[in-house]
Amino acid sequence: MGPLQIKDLLLQAPESQSVTLKGWVRTKRESKNAIFIALNDGSTINNIQAVAQPGQFSPELLLTVTTGSCLKITGRLVESMGAGQNVEVQIEDLHVYGTADVDTYPLQPKKHSLEFLREIAHLRPRTNTFSAILRVRHTLAFAINKYFHDKGFFYLHTPIITASDAEGAGEMFRVTTLDLDKPPRTDEGKINYKEDFFGREANLTVSGQLEGELGAMALSKIYTFGPTFRAENSNTTRHLAEFWMIEPEMAFFELQDNMDLAEDFVKTVITYALENCKDDLNFLQNRLAEEDKNKPQNERSLPLLEKLRFVVDNPFERLTYTEAIEILLQSKPHKEKKFQFPVGWGIDLSSEHERYLVEKHFKKPVILTNYPREIKSFYMKLDDDGKTVRAMDVLFPGIGEIIGGSQREDNYEKLLERVNEVGIDPETIWWYLETRKFGTAPHSGFGLGFERLVLFVTGMTNIRDVIPFPRYPKSAEF
Amino acid sequence: MGPLQIKDLLLQAPESQSVTLKGWVRTKRESKNAIFIALNDGSTINNIQAVAQPGQFSPELLLTVTTGSCLKITGRLVESMGAGQNVEVQIEDLHVYGTADVDTYPLQPKKHSLEFLREIAHLRPRTNTFSAILRVRHTLAFAINKYFHDKGFFYLHTPIITASDAEGAGEMFRVTTLDLDKPPRTDEGKINYKEDFFGREANLTVSGQLEGELGAMALSKIYTFGPTFRAENSNTTRHLAEFWMIEPEMAFFELQDNMDLAEDFVKTVITYALENCKDDLNFLQNRLAEEDKNKPQNERSLPLLEKLRFVVDNPFERLTYTEAIEILLQSKPHKEKKFQFPVGWGIDLSSEHERYLVEKHFKKPVILTNYPREIKSFYMKLDDDGKTVRAMDVLFPGIGEIIGGSQREDNYEKLLERVNEVGIDPETIWWYLETRKFGTAPHSGFGLGFERLVLFVTGMTNIRDVIPFPRYPKSAEF
């Protein structure tokens, strides 16, 4: 079904066989002896070169063959004499499906800024950079599904619309069918959510974890891979209002198993991308190097592939929060008062602290564990000392926290105490509490922000460039 | 990482080797000579039998081993003398992680109605029926990702929050951060959406198709697999407010290719489930047969596996809408005025008509094509006669429409005409229209409701039973 993909065509042996290809013109170049058309169909970063003879086609037809126009070409696959490709197509027949007017088509063959391309997100997948990003993104998504499937995890679709705000992870989007102009009201004059679609207040989920735990307490190992939402009004290169999360939850996993899984998981999926996206990653490595040329030496990144191999090849450094604080207290920037934020046991590590540990001190990914209970979520298992919880954060160079997780509190009384402590009405999560009442077991899980991973693997710097249609304050175009 | 799964343990050769297993008690049975514990960890429908000797453990400990309690068992894997299993575990050590009080744990070993289980959706994955459904659901999801990956499609995450209502597929959920009690208003007194999070009205998506097409016009072959939403107030066994859709979009595919892909796709994923979910499908087949016993003979279903193999083994019947109307006009129920709704060219086929074609006339899946333009969406490609469009609906026995798709209108002028005809403001989908302006090409796609597929493969009858946490009017629990 459908045409031969250019990715596959480029691998064929040139035996003058008849081939038909379909794709979009990247460039057209005319010389005295030939007309060269570089055609791309999005299956690969590489174009195929199609060659016509002068006079073979009418000037009128050739005028419509411009960057962005869509062609069907029939011809012979032959060895290429040009540099940079093994095969090319001698055109026998050429049909233009759709033109792209040179005066109005925005993607002319020149450098476009990422900012400009964000404004034409409907067309940017036609550029080398964004098609490479989307192929890498696909490959990572597939690797994630394959990893968990191979390990006996079940993909669980946790709900997107939720009536519980238990995670308390920040601002939520309201989901409603009420008439905002004239909402129904109770006798007391309050909004009457009983008349809303779900008969109660409903929001977009910030995490599938709580429901994921329900699955793990029945199927042992589950993972979610779905959209999550934050209505935070933050216009940064690291935040989206809508993003995809992967959240595995495992019965019978303690903190150590959780760390082992997180490290093995992230290494395996990055390895899969390294093995299956060679051309795209090479392209993105060059793009990054090109961009870095404008930066001072000390701000330049490692070459992309080197950075990825480094993560894959080295064991992550594992230490407790308490040990990390010790290191920070002994550090040069702390002693020289170069840190913007104070260091001390109990603080929520800030980005500068995490970066110091990962990029300066250990120079590799770090897993920090056993954080103070006060700065972590209610569902994390209390350590025996009563002061820390079995949390773990995986910190990556340049990215910061890429994975956050913990062993979950499996003791009903201790969990209930924490729920009350943080001010959640236990009635609203009766179903979550019941998993600790009936057949409880030690269990763990973590969350990975998918776009953070794609950001890391592609070497891009703005999260709006690694999701097809980014959602952020004042922007829901496309 | 983590314990050995019972699924794998059941395949080991019994050599008195030491094993550790963790899971939940399904049943406990005490005889004079032994205590039998059936343990399940959700990795398989099959339990493993663990055997203790009378007096081996204290009566107090054994009293806490009840249905639903969670255990860690260490013992020897030996050949089983009992019927129904090859191996069993001679218990050496037994630890109870969590009890399940017999008086309050809702899942006692007896038959529970599906209605009751829906009210305890947090626990129902611990039942045989729902764990089987969730494993089949996982397997189908994996098969879908694998199918498209193998065929060179890229998984595209289209947006969940959208400002366009172009699909017009029904009622949408509003997404907002405005204060419903005192929303900001314009000078004219209208709700001021400029102050909303996205600076405009935003909704939950009803389909990723339009954005999917943008991807296909750059990467050639993409698919979406994500949640979609309908705020329809319908309380039926076929509708959910939140459900998952799969939407492939392919450049250079015409209607014929689209049909070929749809048929190959659905057959391949069902075959994958048949090959990889044998135990679960056998269980679900028996469940269905059991349920059918209470029905009159003529309302009983085919055995589940027979029904699935039938779909996989036979070519789908392909005919045009016009031909289907002819058949219906010649049919016995029409002539005997047994159809509730009238038959005639131009009607939107109702369920009884579709069922007649699929279940009575052809007795196999049917692909209907070339529907009247008036009853189909604006984006479908107009046929040369100007009366019909290149739509295709795949109809399944017992399910009705499982796939809906079409070749897309790729002509800018014709598309614009239809957009205006149906009353969409072209400004709101300028980006969609531009794909026809710049490098347009013939292209096609379709949508598959994931839960409809799971319904068909599991033989369940209520769509609320094939998604972990169903969302429907007045219900957003868990």
mmCIF file of C-alpha atoms in Angstrom, chain B residues 255-420:
data_model
loop_
_atom_site.group_PDB
_atom_site.id
_atom_site.type_symbol
_atom_site.label_atom_id
_atom_site.label_comp_id
_atom_site.label_asym_id
_atom_site.label_seq_id
_atom_site.Cartn_x
_atom_site.Cartn_y
_atom_site.Cartn_z
ATOM 1 C CA LEU B 255 -9.425 5.472 -1.289
ATOM 2 C CA GLN B 256 -8.394 2.000 -2.461
ATOM 3 C CA ASP B 257 -5.099 2.127 -0.509
ATOM 4 C CA ASN B 258 -7.002 3.425 2.498
ATOM 5 C CA MET B 259 -9.347 0.424 2.423
ATOM 6 C CA ASP B 260 -6.433 -1.968 1.978
ATOM 7 C CA LEU B 261 -4.650 -0.442 4.937
ATOM 8 C CA ALA B 262 -7.731 -0.446 7.179
ATOM 9 C CA GLU B 263 -8.458 -4.099 6.460
ATOM 10 C CA ASP B 264 -4.845 -5.233 6.836
ATOM 11 C CA PHE B 265 -4.452 -3.172 10.007
ATOM 12 C CA VAL B 266 -7.468 -4.486 11.856
ATOM 13 C CA LYS B 267 -6.763 -8.080 10.804
ATOM 14 C CA THR B 268 -3.126 -7.841 11.887
ATOM 15 C CA VAL B 269 -3.857 -6.475 15.349
ATOM 16 C CA ILE B 270 -6.630 -9.014 15.982
ATOM 17 C CA THR B 271 -4.283 -11.790 14.833
ATOM 18 C CA TYR B 272 -1.662 -10.478 17.239
ATOM 19 C CA ALA B 273 -4.165 -10.694 20.091
ATOM 20 C CA LEU B 274 -5.210 -14.207 19.043
ATOM 21 C CA GLU B 275 -1.586 -15.316 19.124
ATOM 22 C CA ASN B 276 -0.548 -13.516 22.295
ATOM 23 C CA CYS B 277 -3.651 -13.628 24.514
ATOM 24 C CA LYS B 278 -4.715 -17.254 24.172
ATOM 25 C CA ASP B 279 -5.467 -17.861 27.852
ATOM 26 C CA ASP B 280 -7.273 -14.569 28.320
ATOM 27 C CA LEU B 281 -9.356 -14.981 25.169
ATOM 28 C CA ASN B 282 -10.275 -18.534 26.138
ATOM 29 C CA PHE B 283 -11.392 -17.240 29.501
ATOM 30 C CA LEU B 284 -13.401 -14.442 27.899
ATOM 31 C CA GLN B 285 -14.928 -16.891 25.436
ATOM 32 C CA ASN B 286 -16.158 -19.025 28.320
ATOM 33 C CA ARG B 287 -17.434 -15.964 30.127
ATOM 34 C CA LEU B 288 -19.442 -14.965 27.066
ATOM 35 C CA ALA B 289 -20.834 -18.467 26.590
ATOM 36 C CA GLU B 290 -21.862 -18.505 30.237
ATOM 37 C CA GLU B 291 -23.625 -15.165 29.862
ATOM 38 C CA ASP B 292 -25.317 -16.272 26.645
ATOM 39 C CA LYS B 293 -26.893 -19.234 28.423
ATOM 40 C CA ASN B 294 -29.508 -16.848 29.801
ATOM 41 C CA LYS B 295 -30.409 -15.603 26.343
ATOM 42 C CA PRO B 296 -32.776 -17.079 23.758
ATOM 43 C CA GLN B 297 -30.968 -19.196 21.143
ATOM 44 C CA ASN B 298 -31.242 -16.612 18.344
ATOM 45 C CA GLU B 299 -29.642 -13.863 20.417
ATOM 46 C CA ARG B 300 -26.537 -15.845 21.337
ATOM 47 C CA SER B 301 -23.173 -14.842 19.889
ATOM 48 C CA LEU B 302 -20.741 -16.946 17.957
ATOM 49 C CA PRO B 303 -18.022 -18.377 20.197
ATOM 50 C CA LEU B 304 -15.546 -15.517 20.675
ATOM 51 C CA LEU B 305 -12.522 -17.134 19.036
ATOM 52 C CA GLU B 306 -14.602 -18.304 16.101
ATOM 53 C CA LYS B 307 -15.881 -14.756 15.581
ATOM 54 C CA LEU B 308 -12.352 -13.324 15.698
ATOM 55 C CA ARG B 309 -10.908 -15.931 13.343
ATOM 56 C CA PHE B 310 -13.758 -15.345 10.964
ATOM 57 C CA VAL B 311 -12.879 -11.645 10.714
ATOM 58 C CA VAL B 312 -9.207 -12.428 10.260
ATOM 59 C CA ASP B 313 -9.682 -15.159 7.660
ATOM 60 C CA ASN B 314 -12.190 -13.591 5.283
ATOM 61 C CA PRO B 315 -11.863 -10.672 2.910
ATOM 62 C CA PHE B 316 -14.100 -7.801 3.905
ATOM 63 C CA GLU B 317 -16.973 -7.171 1.498
ATOM 64 C CA ARG B 318 -16.495 -3.865 -0.315
ATOM 65 C CA LEU B 319 -19.341 -2.002 -1.942
ATOM 66 C CA THR B 320 -20.572 1.510 -2.492
ATOM 67 C CA TYR B 321 -23.255 3.199 -0.468
ATOM 68 C CA THR B 322 -25.398 3.246 -3.602
ATOM 69 C CA GLU B 323 -25.076 -0.532 -3.985
ATOM 70 C CA ALA B 324 -25.899 -0.976 -0.296
ATOM 71 C CA ILE B 325 -29.092 1.055 -0.688
ATOM 72 C CA GLU B 326 -30.090 -1.195 -3.607
ATOM 73 C CA ILE B 327 -29.603 -4.284 -1.443
ATOM 74 C CA LEU B 328 -31.603 -2.757 1.376
ATOM 75 C CA LEU B 329 -34.428 -1.785 -0.993
ATOM 76 C CA GLN B 330 -34.578 -5.403 -2.204
ATOM 77 C CA SER B 331 -34.394 -6.834 1.313
ATOM 78 C CA LYS B 332 -37.121 -8.774 3.064
ATOM 79 C CA PRO B 333 -37.293 -6.509 6.135
ATOM 80 C CA HIS B 334 -37.716 -3.491 3.879
ATOM 81 C CA LYS B 335 -40.402 -5.108 1.766
ATOM 82 C CA GLU B 336 -42.174 -6.377 4.872
ATOM 83 C CA LYS B 337 -41.831 -2.928 6.460
ATOM 84 C CA LYS B 338 -39.840 -4.388 9.360
ATOM 85 C CA PHE B 339 -37.205 -1.615 9.350
ATOM 86 C CA GLN B 340 -37.997 1.156 11.772
ATOM 87 C CA PHE B 341 -36.400 3.815 9.549
ATOM 88 C CA PRO B 342 -37.116 4.392 5.838
ATOM 89 C CA VAL B 343 -34.625 3.308 3.166
ATOM 90 C CA GLY B 344 -33.680 5.468 0.200
ATOM 91 C CA TRP B 345 -30.677 7.074 -1.476
ATOM 92 C CA GLY B 346 -29.511 9.944 0.679
ATOM 93 C CA ILE B 347 -30.403 8.530 4.081
ATOM 94 C CA ASP B 348 -27.863 8.205 6.852
ATOM 95 C CA LEU B 349 -27.813 4.432 7.371
ATOM 96 C CA SER B 350 -29.139 3.504 10.766
ATOM 97 C CA SER B 351 -27.883 0.728 12.964
ATOM 98 C CA GLU B 352 -30.596 -1.705 11.789
ATOM 99 C CA HIS B 353 -29.564 -1.160 8.163
ATOM 100 C CA GLU B 354 -25.885 -1.681 8.888
ATOM 101 C CA ARG B 355 -26.627 -4.778 10.923
ATOM 102 C CA TYR B 356 -28.757 -6.223 8.156
ATOM 103 C CA LEU B 357 -25.937 -5.778 5.643
ATOM 104 C CA VAL B 358 -23.216 -7.159 7.923
ATOM 105 C CA GLU B 359 -25.004 -9.812 9.926
ATOM 106 C CA LYS B 360 -27.750 -11.027 7.564
ATOM 107 C CA HIS B 361 -26.816 -10.265 3.977
ATOM 108 C CA PHE B 362 -23.020 -10.604 3.760
ATOM 109 C CA LYS B 363 -22.362 -12.285 7.104
ATOM 110 C CA LYS B 364 -18.924 -10.667 7.318
ATOM 111 C CA PRO B 365 -17.289 -7.277 7.804
ATOM 112 C CA VAL B 366 -18.310 -4.765 5.167
ATOM 113 C CA ILE B 367 -16.603 -1.649 3.837
ATOM 114 C CA LEU B 368 -19.099 0.875 2.497
ATOM 115 C CA THR B 369 -17.736 3.639 0.274
ATOM 116 C CA ASN B 370 -18.762 6.715 -1.678
ATOM 117 C CA TYR B 371 -21.462 8.130 0.573
ATOM 118 C CA PRO B 372 -23.617 11.136 -0.398
ATOM 119 C CA ARG B 373 -21.674 14.317 0.317
ATOM 120 C CA GLU B 374 -24.534 15.771 2.362
ATOM 121 C CA ILE B 375 -24.212 13.204 5.145
ATOM 122 C CA LYS B 376 -20.405 13.274 5.422
ATOM 123 C CA SER B 377 -17.770 15.710 6.663
ATOM 124 C CA PHE B 378 -16.473 18.712 4.755
ATOM 125 C CA TYR B 379 -12.929 17.354 4.418
ATOM 126 C CA MET B 380 -13.830 14.292 2.350
ATOM 127 C CA LYS B 381 -12.804 14.279 -1.279
ATOM 128 C CA LEU B 382 -15.614 14.935 -3.714
ATOM 129 C CA ASP B 383 -16.177 12.235 -6.350
ATOM 130 C CA ASP B 384 -16.224 13.211 -9.986
ATOM 131 C CA ASP B 385 -20.032 12.998 -10.078
ATOM 132 C CA GLY B 386 -20.204 15.829 -7.536
ATOM 133 C CA LYS B 387 -22.769 13.860 -5.551
ATOM 134 C CA THR B 388 -20.729 11.456 -3.462
ATOM 135 C CA VAL B 389 -17.482 11.643 -1.493
ATOM 136 C CA ARG B 390 -14.628 9.175 -1.124
ATOM 137 C CA ALA B 391 -15.686 8.064 2.339
ATOM 138 C CA MET B 392 -15.330 4.563 3.729
ATOM 139 C CA ASP B 393 -16.922 3.015 6.805
ATOM 140 C CA VAL B 394 -15.836 -0.391 8.056
ATOM 141 C CA LEU B 395 -18.787 -2.167 9.667
ATOM 142 C CA PHE B 396 -18.305 -5.072 12.075
ATOM 143 C CA PRO B 397 -20.849 -7.609 13.309
ATOM 144 C CA GLY B 398 -22.291 -6.660 16.693
ATOM 145 C CA ILE B 399 -20.331 -3.401 16.763
ATOM 146 C CA GLY B 400 -21.420 -1.446 13.727
ATOM 147 C CA GLU B 401 -18.981 1.186 12.505
ATOM 148 C CA ILE B 402 -15.543 0.365 13.862
ATOM 149 C CA ILE B 403 -13.563 2.474 11.393
ATOM 150 C CA GLY B 404 -14.545 5.646 9.571
ATOM 151 C CA GLY B 405 -12.330 7.313 7.046
ATOM 152 C CA SER B 406 -11.936 8.846 3.634
ATOM 153 C CA GLN B 407 -9.664 10.172 1.002
ATOM 154 C CA ARG B 408 -9.265 13.835 1.965
ATOM 155 C CA GLU B 409 -10.171 16.736 -0.292
ATOM 156 C CA ASP B 410 -6.802 17.925 -1.609
ATOM 157 C CA ASN B 411 -8.070 20.644 -3.940
ATOM 158 C CA TYR B 412 -7.885 24.058 -2.298
ATOM 159 C CA GLU B 413 -10.866 25.603 -4.065
ATOM 160 C CA LYS B 414 -13.151 22.634 -3.547
ATOM 161 C CA LEU B 415 -12.190 22.379 0.111
ATOM 162 C CA LEU B 416 -12.764 26.085 0.680
ATOM 163 C CA GLU B 417 -16.180 25.795 -0.966
ATOM 164 C CA ARG B 418 -17.153 22.974 1.385
ATOM 165 C CA VAL B 419 -15.784 24.836 4.413
ATOM 166 C CA ASN B 420 -17.983 27.803 3.579
#
